[in-house]
Tab-separated table of C-alpha atoms in Angstrom:
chain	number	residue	atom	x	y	z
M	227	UNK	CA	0.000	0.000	0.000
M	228	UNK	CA	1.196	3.802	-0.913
M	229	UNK	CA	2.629	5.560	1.532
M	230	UNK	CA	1.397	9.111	-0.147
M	231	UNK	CA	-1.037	10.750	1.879
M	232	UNK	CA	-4.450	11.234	0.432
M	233	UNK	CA	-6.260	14.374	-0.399
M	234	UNK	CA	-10.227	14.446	-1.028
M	235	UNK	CA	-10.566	16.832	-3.518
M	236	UNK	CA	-13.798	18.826	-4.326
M	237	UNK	CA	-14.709	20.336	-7.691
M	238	UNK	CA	-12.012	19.051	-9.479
M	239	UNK	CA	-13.664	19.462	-13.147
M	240	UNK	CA	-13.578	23.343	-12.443
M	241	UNK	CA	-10.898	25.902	-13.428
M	242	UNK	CA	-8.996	26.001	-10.076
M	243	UNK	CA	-10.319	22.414	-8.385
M	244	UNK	CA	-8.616	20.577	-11.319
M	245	UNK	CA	-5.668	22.613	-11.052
M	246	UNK	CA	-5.149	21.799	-7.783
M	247	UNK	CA	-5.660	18.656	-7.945
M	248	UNK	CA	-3.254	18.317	-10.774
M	249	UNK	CA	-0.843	20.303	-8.632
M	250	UNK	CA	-1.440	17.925	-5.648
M	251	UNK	CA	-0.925	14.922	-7.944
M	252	UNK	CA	2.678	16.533	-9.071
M	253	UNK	CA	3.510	17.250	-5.306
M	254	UNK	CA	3.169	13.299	-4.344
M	255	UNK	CA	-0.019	13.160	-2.879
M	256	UNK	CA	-3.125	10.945	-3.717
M	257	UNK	CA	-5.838	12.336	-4.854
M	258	UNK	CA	-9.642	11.343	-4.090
M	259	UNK	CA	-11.832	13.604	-6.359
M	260	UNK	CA	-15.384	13.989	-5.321
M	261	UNK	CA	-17.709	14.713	-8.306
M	262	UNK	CA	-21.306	14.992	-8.687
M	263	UNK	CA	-21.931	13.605	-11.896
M	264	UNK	CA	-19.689	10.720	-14.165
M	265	UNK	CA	-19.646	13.505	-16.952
M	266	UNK	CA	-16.800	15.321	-14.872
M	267	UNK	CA	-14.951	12.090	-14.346
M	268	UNK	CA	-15.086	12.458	-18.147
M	269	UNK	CA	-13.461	15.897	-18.397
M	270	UNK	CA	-10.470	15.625	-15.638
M	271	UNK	CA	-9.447	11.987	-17.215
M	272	UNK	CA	-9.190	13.575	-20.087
M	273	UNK	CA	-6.262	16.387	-18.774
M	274	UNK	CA	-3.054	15.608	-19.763
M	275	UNK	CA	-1.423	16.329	-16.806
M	276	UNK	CA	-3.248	13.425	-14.918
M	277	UNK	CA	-2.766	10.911	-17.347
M	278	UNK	CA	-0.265	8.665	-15.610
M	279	UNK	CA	-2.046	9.458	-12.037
M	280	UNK	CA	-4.763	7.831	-13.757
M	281	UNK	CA	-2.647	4.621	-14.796
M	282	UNK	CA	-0.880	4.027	-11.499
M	283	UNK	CA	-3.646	4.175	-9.592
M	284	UNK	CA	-2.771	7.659	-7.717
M	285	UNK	CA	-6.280	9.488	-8.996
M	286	UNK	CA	-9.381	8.348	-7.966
M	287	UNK	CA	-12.952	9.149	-8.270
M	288	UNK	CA	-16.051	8.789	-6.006
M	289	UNK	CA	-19.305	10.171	-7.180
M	290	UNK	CA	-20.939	12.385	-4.492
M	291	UNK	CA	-24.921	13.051	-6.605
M	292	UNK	CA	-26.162	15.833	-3.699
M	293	UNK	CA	-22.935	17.418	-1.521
M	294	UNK	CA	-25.223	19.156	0.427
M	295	UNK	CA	-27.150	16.274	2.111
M	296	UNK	CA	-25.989	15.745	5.321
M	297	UNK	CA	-23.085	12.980	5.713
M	298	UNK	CA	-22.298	13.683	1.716
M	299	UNK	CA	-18.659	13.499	2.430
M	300	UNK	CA	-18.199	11.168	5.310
M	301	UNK	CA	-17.601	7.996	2.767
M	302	UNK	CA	-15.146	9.560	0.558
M	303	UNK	CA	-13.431	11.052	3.666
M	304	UNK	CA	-12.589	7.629	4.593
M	305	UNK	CA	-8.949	7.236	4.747
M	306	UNK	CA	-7.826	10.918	3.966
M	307	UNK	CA	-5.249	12.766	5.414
M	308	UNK	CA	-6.466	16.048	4.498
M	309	UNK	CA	-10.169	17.445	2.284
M	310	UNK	CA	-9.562	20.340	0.268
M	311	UNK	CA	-13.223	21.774	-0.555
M	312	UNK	CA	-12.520	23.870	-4.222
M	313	UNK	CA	-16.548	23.073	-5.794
M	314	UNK	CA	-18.918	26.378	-5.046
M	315	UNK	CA	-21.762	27.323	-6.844
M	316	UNK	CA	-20.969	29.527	-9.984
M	317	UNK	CA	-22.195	33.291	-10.360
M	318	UNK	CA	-23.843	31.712	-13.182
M	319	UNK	CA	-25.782	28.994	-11.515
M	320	UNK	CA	-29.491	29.187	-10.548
M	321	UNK	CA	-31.377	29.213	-7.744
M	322	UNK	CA	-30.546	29.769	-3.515
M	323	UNK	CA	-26.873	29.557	-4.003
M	324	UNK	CA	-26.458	30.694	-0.275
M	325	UNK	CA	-27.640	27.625	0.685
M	326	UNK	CA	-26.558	25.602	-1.905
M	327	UNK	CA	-22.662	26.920	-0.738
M	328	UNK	CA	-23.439	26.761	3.118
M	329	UNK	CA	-24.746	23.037	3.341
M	330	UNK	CA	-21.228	21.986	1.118
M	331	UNK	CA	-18.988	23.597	3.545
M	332	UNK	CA	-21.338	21.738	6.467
M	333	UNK	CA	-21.228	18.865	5.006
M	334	UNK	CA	-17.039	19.233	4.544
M	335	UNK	CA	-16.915	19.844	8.411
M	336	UNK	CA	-19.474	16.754	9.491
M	337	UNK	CA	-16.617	14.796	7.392
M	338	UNK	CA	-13.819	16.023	8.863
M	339	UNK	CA	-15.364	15.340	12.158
M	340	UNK	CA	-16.207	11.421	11.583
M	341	UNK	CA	-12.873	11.059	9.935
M	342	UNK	CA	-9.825	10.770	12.446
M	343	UNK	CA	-7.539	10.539	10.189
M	344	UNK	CA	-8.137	13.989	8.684
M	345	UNK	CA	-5.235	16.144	9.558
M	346	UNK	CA	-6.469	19.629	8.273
M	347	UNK	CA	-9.727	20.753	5.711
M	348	UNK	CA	-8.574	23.512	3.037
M	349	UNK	CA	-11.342	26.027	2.158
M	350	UNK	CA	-11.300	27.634	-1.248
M	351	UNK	CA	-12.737	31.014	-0.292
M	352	UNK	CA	-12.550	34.041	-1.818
M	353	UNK	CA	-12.179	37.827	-1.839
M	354	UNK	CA	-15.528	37.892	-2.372
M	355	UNK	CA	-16.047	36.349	1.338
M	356	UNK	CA	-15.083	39.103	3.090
M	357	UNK	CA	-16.324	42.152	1.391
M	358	UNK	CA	-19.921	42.762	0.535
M	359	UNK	CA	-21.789	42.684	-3.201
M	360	UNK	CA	-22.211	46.728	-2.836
M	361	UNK	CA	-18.270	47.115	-2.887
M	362	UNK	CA	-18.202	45.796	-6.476
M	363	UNK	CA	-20.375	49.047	-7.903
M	364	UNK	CA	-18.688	52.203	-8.818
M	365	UNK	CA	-21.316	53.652	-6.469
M	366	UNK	CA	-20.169	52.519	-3.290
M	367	UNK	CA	-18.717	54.949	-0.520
M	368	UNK	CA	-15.356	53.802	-0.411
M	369	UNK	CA	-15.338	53.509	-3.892
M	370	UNK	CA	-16.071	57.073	-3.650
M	371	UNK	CA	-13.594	57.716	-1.157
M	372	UNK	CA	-10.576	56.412	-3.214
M	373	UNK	CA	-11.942	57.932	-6.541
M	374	UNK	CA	-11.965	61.480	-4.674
M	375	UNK	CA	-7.922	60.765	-3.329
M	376	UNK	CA	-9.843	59.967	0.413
M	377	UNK	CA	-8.385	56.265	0.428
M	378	UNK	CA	-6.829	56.964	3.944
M	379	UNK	CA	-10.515	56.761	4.623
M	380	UNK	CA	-11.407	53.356	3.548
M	381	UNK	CA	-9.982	49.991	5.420
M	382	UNK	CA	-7.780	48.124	4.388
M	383	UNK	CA	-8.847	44.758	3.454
M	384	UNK	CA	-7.040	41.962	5.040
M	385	UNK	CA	-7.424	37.452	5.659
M	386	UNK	CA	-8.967	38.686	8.801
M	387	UNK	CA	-11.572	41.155	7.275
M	388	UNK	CA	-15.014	39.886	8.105
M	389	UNK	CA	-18.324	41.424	7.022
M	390	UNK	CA	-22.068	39.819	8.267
M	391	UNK	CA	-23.902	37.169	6.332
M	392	UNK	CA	-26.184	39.220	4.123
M	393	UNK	CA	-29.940	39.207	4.190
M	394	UNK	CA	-32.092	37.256	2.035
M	395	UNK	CA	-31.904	38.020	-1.855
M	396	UNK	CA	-34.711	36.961	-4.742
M	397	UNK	CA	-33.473	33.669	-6.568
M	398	UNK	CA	-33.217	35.879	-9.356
M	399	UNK	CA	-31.313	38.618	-8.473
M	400	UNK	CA	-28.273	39.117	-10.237
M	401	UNK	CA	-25.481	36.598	-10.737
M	402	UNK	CA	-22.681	38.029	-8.885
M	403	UNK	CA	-25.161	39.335	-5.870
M	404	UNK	CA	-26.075	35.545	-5.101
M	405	UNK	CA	-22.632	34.326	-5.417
M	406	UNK	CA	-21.109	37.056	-3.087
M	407	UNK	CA	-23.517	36.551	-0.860
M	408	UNK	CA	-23.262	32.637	-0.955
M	409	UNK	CA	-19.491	32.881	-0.411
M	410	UNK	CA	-19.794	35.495	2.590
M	411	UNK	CA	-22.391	33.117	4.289
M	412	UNK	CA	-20.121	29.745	3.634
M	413	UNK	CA	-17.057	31.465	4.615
M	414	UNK	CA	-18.817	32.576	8.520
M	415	UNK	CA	-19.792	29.786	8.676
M	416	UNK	CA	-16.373	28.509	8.730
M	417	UNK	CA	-15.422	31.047	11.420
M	418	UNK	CA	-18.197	30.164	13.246
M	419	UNK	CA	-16.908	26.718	13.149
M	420	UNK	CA	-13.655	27.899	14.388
M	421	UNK	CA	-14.411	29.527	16.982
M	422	UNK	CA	-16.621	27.396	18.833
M	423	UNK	CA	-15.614	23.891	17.805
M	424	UNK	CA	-12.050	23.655	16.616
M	425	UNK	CA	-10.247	24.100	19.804
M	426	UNK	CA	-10.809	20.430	20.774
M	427	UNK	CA	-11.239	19.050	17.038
M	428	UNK	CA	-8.229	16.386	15.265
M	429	UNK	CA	-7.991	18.446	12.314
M	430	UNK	CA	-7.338	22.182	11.952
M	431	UNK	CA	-8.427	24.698	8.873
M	432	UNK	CA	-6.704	26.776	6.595
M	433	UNK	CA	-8.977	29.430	4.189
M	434	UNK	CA	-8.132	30.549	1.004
M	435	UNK	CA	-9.385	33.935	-0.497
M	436	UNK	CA	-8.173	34.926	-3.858
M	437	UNK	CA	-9.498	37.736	-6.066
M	438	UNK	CA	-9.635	37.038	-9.848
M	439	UNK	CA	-7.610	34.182	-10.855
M	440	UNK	CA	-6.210	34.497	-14.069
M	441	UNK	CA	-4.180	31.719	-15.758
M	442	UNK	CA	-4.191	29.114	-18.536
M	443	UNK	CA	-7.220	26.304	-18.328
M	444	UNK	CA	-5.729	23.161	-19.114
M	445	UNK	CA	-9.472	21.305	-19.648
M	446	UNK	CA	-10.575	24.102	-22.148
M	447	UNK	CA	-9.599	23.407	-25.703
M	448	UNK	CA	-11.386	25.890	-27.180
M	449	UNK	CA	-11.692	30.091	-27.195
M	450	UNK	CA	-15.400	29.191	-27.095
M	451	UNK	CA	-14.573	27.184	-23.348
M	452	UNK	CA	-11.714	29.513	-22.441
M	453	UNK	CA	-13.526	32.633	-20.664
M	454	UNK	CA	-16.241	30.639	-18.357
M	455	UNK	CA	-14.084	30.863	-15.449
M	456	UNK	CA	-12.118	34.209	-14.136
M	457	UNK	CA	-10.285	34.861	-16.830
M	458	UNK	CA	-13.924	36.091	-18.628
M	459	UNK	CA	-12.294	39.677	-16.815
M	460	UNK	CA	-9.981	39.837	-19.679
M	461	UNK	CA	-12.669	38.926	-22.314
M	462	UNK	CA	-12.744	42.432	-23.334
M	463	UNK	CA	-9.565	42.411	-25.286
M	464	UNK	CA	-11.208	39.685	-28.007
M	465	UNK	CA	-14.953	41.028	-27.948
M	466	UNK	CA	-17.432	44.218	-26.661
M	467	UNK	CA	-17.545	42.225	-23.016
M	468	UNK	CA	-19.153	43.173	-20.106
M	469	UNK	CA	-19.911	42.783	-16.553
M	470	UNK	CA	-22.785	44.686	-15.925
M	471	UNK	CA	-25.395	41.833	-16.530
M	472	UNK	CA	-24.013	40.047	-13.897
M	473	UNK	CA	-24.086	42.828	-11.558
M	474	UNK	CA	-27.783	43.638	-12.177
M	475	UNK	CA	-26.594	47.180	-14.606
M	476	UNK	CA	-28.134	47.544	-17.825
M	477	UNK	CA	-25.759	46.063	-20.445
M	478	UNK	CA	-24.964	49.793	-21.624
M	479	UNK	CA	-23.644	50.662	-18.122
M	480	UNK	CA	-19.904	50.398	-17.525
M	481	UNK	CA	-19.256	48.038	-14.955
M	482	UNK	CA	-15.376	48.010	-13.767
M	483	UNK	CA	-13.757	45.731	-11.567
M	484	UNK	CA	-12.279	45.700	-8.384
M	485	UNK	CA	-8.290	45.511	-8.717
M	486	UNK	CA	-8.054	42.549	-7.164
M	487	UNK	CA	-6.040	39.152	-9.355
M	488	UNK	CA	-3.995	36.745	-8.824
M	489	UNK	CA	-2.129	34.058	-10.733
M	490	UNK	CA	-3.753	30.791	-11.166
M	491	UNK	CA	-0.113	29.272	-10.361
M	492	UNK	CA	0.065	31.127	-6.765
M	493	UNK	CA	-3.652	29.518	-5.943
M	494	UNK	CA	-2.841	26.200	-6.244
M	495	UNK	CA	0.647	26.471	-4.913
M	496	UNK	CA	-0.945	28.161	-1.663
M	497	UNK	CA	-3.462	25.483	-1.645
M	498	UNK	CA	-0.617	22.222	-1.796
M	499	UNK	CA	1.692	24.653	0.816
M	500	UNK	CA	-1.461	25.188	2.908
M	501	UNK	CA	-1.329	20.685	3.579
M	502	UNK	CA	2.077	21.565	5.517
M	503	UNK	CA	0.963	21.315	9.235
M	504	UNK	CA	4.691	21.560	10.079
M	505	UNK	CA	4.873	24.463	7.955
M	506	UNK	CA	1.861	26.783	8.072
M	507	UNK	CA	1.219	26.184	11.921
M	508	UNK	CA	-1.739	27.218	13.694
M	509	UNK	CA	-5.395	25.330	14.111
M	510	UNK	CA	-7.154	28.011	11.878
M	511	UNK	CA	-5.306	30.198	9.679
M	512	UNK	CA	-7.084	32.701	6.949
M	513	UNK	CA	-4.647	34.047	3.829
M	514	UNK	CA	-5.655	37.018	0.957
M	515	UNK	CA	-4.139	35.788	-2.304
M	516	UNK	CA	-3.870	38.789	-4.406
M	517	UNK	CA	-1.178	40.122	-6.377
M	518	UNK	CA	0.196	43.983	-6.456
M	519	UNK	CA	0.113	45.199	-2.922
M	520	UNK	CA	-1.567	47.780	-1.894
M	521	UNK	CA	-4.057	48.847	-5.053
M	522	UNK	CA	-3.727	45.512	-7.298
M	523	UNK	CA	-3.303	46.540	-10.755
M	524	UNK	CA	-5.021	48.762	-13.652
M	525	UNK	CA	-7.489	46.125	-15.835
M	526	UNK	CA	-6.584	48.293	-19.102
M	527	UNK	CA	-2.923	47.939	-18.194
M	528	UNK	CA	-3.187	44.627	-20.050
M	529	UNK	CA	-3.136	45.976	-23.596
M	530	UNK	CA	0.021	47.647	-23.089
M	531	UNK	CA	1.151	43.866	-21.485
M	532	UNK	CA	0.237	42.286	-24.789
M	533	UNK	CA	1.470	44.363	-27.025
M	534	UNK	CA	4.571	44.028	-24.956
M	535	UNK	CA	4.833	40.717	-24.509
M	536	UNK	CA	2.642	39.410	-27.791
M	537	UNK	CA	3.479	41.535	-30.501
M	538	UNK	CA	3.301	39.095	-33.271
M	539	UNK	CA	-0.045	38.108	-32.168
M	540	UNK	CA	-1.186	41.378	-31.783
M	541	UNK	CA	0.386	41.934	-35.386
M	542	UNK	CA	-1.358	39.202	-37.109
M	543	UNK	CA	-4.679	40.226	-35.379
M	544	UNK	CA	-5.166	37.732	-33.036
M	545	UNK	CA	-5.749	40.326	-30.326
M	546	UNK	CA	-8.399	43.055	-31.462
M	547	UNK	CA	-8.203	45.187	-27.977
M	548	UNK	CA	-12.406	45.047	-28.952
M	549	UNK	CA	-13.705	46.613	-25.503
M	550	UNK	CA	-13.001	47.940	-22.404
M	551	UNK	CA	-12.905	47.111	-18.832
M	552	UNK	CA	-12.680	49.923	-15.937
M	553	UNK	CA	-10.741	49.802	-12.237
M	554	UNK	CA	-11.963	50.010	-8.575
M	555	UNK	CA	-9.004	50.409	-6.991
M	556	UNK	CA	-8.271	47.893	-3.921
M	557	UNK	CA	-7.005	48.634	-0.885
M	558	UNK	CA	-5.439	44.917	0.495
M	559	UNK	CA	-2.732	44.038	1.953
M	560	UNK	CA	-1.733	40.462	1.500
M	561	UNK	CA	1.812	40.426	2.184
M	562	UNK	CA	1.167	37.569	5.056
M	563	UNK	CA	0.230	35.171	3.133
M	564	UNK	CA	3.597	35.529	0.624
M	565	UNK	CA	5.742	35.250	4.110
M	566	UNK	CA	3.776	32.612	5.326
M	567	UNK	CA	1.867	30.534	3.294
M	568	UNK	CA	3.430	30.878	-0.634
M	569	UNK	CA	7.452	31.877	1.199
M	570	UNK	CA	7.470	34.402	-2.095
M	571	UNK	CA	6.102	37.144	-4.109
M	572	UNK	CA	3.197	36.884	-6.220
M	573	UNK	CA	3.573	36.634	-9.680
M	574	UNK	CA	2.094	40.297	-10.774
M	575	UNK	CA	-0.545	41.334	-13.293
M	576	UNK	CA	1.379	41.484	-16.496
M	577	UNK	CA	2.910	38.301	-15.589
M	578	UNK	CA	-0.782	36.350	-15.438
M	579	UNK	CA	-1.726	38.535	-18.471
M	580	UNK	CA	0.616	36.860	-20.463
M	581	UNK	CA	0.430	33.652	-19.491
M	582	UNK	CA	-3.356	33.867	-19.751
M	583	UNK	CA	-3.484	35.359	-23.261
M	584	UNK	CA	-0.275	33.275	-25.022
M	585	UNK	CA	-2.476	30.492	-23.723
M	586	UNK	CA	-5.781	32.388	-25.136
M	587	UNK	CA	-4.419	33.194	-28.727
M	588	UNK	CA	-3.637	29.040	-29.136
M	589	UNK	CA	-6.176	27.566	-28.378
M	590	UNK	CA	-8.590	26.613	-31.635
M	591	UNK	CA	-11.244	28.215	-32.449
């Protein structure tokens, strides 16, 4: 019997659960992936990076139909040294996705619990966790505040940041509202969890919370599947994209983003570093992942990356520089989480623009 340790791995078929799994495969571990449905078995056996995982028996699958019925995860917990929980409902998903993201991280803990052999449960969080929907629009006082040079006036956002559970929201209100929302509720109840239960718990937690990921998508093959995950915030240099749809503006209205990325490399290296219980000590740690301390970066700064870095692309057309996309400056400091957790810088913007678009401009139509 392997003496690797085994990971159970959620939402591996997405952009950043299959990267991490990949990731955790190249590290040594084994990976468990927990799926809902065979058709994502499917997609990650086909990724060439987990082709020989596959044949020597160091990937696994376990179909979990429902991951937020109570006891979900305490089967394919069996055995594990450590759960990483990536899969979260999408912006783009219907329906209560507050629930829907609450009774997964639940059901993540109630394994954990049952399991003795689970050494520590990785949360993929997000920015979006800690800071609420209002703080994406333009409109929004501190927004306001660093527009009109009063930025001393806003607080910083930090891994320790914590803002309320929202109220209820319509099942219909806009995409990014209910996924905010869902990801601010999931993440308390984490900290709830951690500071009433952990103290005398087997297993301590670790939460991740990265802005925009940007990076190349090993499981999309096409430009068609390329911009469904974060990287859809630098859609605007191939077409006239735009966020305001999601954020409940009319299509017409420009909708910037907050200046908050990170490279898709540094997110799953955090995650694999975050499985050191030797290394990153502590029974319940929290770490920001985003890139370009203090204010993150300028979004339009990426045409002058690409022309740059891409200029026989850009020559031949393969780049049109078709829209636009507008900054909220950020006010973060995650400079923690490079001395503790990653033990390095993050790679900056025009670094993950490349990468993302040299990946982009290959891909077939």
């Amino acid at each position: 019997m392997s003496s690797s340790p085994l990971i159970l791995i959620t939402g591996g078929n997405g952009f950043v659960g299959y990267a991490v799994l990949a990731g955790a495969l190249k590290a040594g571990y084994h990976v468990r992936a927990a799926v809902r449905r065979q058709d994502a078995v499917n997609v990650i056996s086909k990724g060439p990076s987990v082709q020989k995982y596959l044949s020597n028996g160091a990937l696994t699958f376990i179909l979990v139909p429902d991951n937020t019925k109570a006891g979900a995860y305490h089967e394919p917990a069996k055995g594990c040294s450590y759960i990483v929980h990536v899969a979260s409902p999408l912006a783009t998903a219907p329906g209560d996705l507050v629930s829907q993201a609450m009774a997964g991280n639940k059901a993540i803990l109630e394994a954990a619990e049952t399991t003795p052999s689970v050494k520590r449960v990785v949360f993929t969080a997000s920015t979006s966790s800690i800071r609420p929907f209002e703080r994406m629009l333009l409109k929004h006082p501190a927004n306001q505040a660093v527009m009109s040079g009063r930025g001393d006036e806003v607080p910083v956002l930090t891994a320790e940041t914590k803002v309320p559970t929202q109220l209820p929201i319509s099942d219909d209100a806009p995409g990014f509202h209910r996924y905010v929302n869902s990801k601010t509720a999931a993440t308390n109840l984490v900290h709830e969890y951690g500071a009433h239960k952990l103290e005398d718990a087997h297993f301590s937690i670790v939460n991740i919370m990265p802005g925009w990921i940007l990076g190349p998508e090993e499981l999309a093959r096409s430009k068609q599947e390329a911009f469904k995950g974060s990287n859809l915030i630098l859609g605007w240099l191939f077409s006239e994209f735009s966020l305001a749809p999601l954020l409940g503006l009319p299509t017409d209205e420009d909708a910037p983003v907050l200046s908050e990325t990170v490279h898709l490399e540094d997110v799953v290296e955090s995650h694999i570093n975050a499985l050191d219980t030797d290394k990153v000590l502590g029974k319940y740690r929290n770490f920001l992942l985003c890139s370009d301390t203090p204010t993150g970066p300028v979004m339009m700064d990426a045409a002058d990356i690409v022309r740059k870095e891409l200029p026989r692309a850009v020559a031949e057309g393969k780049i049109p520089f078709a829209g636009r996309l507008g900054t909220i400056t950020s006010k973060f400091d995650a400079t923690p989480t490079e001395h503790d957790l990653l033990r390095h810088p993050f790679q900056p913007y025009d670094k993950q623009v490349k990468d993302t678009i040299m990946w982009y401009v290959h891909l077939k139509d």
